[in-house]
mmCIF file of C-alpha atoms in Angstrom:
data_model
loop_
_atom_site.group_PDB
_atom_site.id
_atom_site.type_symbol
_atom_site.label_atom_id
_atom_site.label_comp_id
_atom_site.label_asym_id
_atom_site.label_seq_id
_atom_site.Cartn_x
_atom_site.Cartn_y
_atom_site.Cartn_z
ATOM 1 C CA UNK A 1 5.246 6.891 10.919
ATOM 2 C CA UNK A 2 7.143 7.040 7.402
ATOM 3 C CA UNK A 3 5.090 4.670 5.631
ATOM 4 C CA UNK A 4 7.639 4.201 2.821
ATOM 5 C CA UNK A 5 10.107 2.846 5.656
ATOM 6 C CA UNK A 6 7.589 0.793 7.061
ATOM 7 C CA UNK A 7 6.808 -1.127 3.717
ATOM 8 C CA UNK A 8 10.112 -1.356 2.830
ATOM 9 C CA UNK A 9 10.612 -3.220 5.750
ATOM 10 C CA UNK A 10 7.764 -5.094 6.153
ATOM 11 C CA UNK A 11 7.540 -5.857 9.856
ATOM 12 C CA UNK A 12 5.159 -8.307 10.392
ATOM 13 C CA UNK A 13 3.876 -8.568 7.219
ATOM 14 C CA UNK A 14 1.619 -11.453 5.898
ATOM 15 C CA UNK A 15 2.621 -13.146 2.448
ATOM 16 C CA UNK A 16 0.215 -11.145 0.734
ATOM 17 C CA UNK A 17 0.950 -7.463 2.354
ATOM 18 C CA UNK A 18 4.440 -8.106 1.656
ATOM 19 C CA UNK A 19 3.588 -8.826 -1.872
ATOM 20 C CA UNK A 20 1.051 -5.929 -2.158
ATOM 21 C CA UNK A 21 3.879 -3.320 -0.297
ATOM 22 C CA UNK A 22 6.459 -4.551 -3.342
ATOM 23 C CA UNK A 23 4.060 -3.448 -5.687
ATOM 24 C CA UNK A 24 3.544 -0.062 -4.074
ATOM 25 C CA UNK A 25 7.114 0.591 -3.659
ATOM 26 C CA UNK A 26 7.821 -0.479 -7.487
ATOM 27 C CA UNK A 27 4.336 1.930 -9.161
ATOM 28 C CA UNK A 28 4.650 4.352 -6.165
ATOM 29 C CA UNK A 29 3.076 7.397 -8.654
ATOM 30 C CA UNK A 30 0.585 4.925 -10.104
ATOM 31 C CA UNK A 31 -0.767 3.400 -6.532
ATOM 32 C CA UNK A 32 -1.399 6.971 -6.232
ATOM 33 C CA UNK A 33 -4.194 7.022 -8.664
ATOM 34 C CA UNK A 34 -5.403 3.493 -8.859
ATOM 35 C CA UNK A 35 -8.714 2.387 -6.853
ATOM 36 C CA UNK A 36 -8.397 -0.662 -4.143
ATOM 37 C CA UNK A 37 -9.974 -2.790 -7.079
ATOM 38 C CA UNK A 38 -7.288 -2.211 -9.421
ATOM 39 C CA UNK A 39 -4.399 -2.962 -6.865
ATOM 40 C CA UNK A 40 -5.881 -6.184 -5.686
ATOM 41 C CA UNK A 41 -6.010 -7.282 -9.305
ATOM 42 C CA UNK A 42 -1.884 -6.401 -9.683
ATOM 43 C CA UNK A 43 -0.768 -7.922 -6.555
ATOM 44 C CA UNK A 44 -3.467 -11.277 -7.196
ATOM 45 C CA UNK A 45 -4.450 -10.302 -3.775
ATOM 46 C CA UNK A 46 -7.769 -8.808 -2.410
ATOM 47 C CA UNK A 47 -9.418 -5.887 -1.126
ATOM 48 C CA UNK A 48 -9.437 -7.427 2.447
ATOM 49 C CA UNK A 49 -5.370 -7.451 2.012
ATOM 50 C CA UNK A 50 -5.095 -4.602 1.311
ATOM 51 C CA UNK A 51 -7.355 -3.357 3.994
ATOM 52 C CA UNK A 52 -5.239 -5.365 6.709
ATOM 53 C CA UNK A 53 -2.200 -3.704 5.369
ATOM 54 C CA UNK A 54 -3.593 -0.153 5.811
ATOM 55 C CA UNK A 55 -4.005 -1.315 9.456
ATOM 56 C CA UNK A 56 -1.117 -2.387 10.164
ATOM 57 C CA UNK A 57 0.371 0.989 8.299
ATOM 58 C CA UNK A 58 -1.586 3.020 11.172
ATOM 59 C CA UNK A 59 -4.376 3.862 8.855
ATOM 60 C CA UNK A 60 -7.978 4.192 8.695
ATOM 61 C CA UNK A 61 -8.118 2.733 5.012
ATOM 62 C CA UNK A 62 -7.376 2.998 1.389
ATOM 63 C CA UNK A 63 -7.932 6.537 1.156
ATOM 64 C CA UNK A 64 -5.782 7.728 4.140
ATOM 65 C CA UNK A 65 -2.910 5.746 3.322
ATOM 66 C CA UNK A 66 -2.962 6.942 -0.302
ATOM 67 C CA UNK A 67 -3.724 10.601 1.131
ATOM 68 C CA UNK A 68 -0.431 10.289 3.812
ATOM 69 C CA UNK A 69 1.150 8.320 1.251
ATOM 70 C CA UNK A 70 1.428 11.110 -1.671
ATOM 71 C CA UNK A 71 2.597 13.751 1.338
ATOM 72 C CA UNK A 72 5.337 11.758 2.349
ATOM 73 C CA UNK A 73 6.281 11.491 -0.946
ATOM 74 C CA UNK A 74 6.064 15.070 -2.093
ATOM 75 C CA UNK A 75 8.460 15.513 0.872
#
């Protein structure tokens, strides 16, 4: 799955995912490098969120989609 596609289109997305998938598509280098913490507190969402969104992105958490993330952007 592109994830880049996928949060651009934001199928199924709650409020707050679709919110929180804005952010990463606008700071895509700084998501990169920013802890769960930090992007919970710049999309006045939480870590739970942003948990849920990883799931429904097909991955295990956090650190997976950031890992696949970076690859399909180096692509």
């Amino acid at each position: 799955m592109n994830l880049n596609t996928a949060l651009k289109e934001k199928d199924g997305f709650s409020e707050n995912e679709a919110r929180i998938a804005d952010y990463i598509l606008s700071h895509k280098d700084a998501v990169l490098q920013m802890p769960i913490q930090k992007l919970a507190r710049e999309t006045y969402t939480s870590t739970s969120a942003i948990m849920r969104l990883c799931a429904k992105l097909q991955t295990s958490g956090y650190r997976q989609f950031k890992i696949l993330y970076a690859q399909q952007l180096a692509e």
